[in-house]
Short mmCIF file of C-alpha atoms in Angstrom, two decimals:
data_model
loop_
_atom_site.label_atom_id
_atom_site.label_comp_id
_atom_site.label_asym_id
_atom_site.label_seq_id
_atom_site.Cartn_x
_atom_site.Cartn_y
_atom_site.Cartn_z
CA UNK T 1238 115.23 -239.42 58.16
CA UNK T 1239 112.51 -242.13 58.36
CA UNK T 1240 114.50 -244.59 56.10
CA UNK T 1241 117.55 -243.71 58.44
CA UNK T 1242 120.09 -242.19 55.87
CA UNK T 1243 120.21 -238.89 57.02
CA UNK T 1244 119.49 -237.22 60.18
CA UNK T 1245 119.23 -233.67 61.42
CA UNK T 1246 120.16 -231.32 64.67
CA UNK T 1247 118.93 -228.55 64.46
CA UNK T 1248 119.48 -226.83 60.89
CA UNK T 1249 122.63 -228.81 60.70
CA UNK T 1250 121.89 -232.01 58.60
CA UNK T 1251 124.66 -235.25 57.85
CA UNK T 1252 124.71 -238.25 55.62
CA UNK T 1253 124.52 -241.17 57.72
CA UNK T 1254 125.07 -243.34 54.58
CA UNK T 1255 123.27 -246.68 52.97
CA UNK T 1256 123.11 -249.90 54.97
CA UNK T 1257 126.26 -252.11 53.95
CA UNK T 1258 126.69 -255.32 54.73
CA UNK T 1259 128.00 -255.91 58.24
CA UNK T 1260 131.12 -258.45 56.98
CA UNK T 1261 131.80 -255.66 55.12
CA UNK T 1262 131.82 -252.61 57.91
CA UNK T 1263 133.92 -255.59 60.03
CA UNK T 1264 137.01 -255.25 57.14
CA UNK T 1265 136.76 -251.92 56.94
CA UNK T 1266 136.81 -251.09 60.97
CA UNK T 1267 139.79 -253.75 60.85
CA UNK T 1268 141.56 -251.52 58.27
CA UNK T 1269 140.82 -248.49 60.07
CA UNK T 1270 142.10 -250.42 64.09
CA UNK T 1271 145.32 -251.46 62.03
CA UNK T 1272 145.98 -247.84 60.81
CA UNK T 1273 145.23 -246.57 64.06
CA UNK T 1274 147.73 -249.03 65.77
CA UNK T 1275 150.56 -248.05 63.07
CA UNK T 1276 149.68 -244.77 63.89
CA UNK T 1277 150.26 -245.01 67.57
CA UNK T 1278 153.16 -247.11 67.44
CA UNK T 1279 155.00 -244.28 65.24
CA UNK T 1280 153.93 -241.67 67.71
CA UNK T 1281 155.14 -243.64 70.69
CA UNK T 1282 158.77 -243.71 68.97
CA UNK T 1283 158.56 -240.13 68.37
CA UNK T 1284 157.86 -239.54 72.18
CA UNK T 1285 160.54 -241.86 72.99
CA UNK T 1286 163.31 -240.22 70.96
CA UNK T 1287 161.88 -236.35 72.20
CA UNK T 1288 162.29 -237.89 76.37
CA UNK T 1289 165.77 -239.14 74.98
CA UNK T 1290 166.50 -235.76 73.60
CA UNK T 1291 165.06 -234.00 76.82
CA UNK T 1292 167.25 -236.35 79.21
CA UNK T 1293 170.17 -235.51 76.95
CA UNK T 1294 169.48 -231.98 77.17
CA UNK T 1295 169.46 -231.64 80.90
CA UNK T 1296 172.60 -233.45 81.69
#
């Protein structure tokens, strides 16, 4: 825990990892934003076609 790698609640203990290098964590959190925005974007089309379908439904 001192060198900050893993850390511990309670009896529960989790691997907080090695230091990388910070241009590094920057790529990978812009990955990980992009995925997340593809992500949402799908889901928003899905909502849009399941109002469509409700609307559709009703008249």
């Amino acid at each position: 825990m001192a060198m900050n790698r893993i850390s511990k609640e309670k009896k529960e203990i989790k691997w907080i990892g090695l230091p990388t290098n910070s241009l590094q964590e920057c790529h990978q959190l812009e990955k990980e934003m992009q995925k997340k925005i593809i992500s949402i974007k799908e889901k928003e089309k899905q909502l849009d076609e399941l109002i469509l379908n409700q609307i559709a439904l009703r008249i």
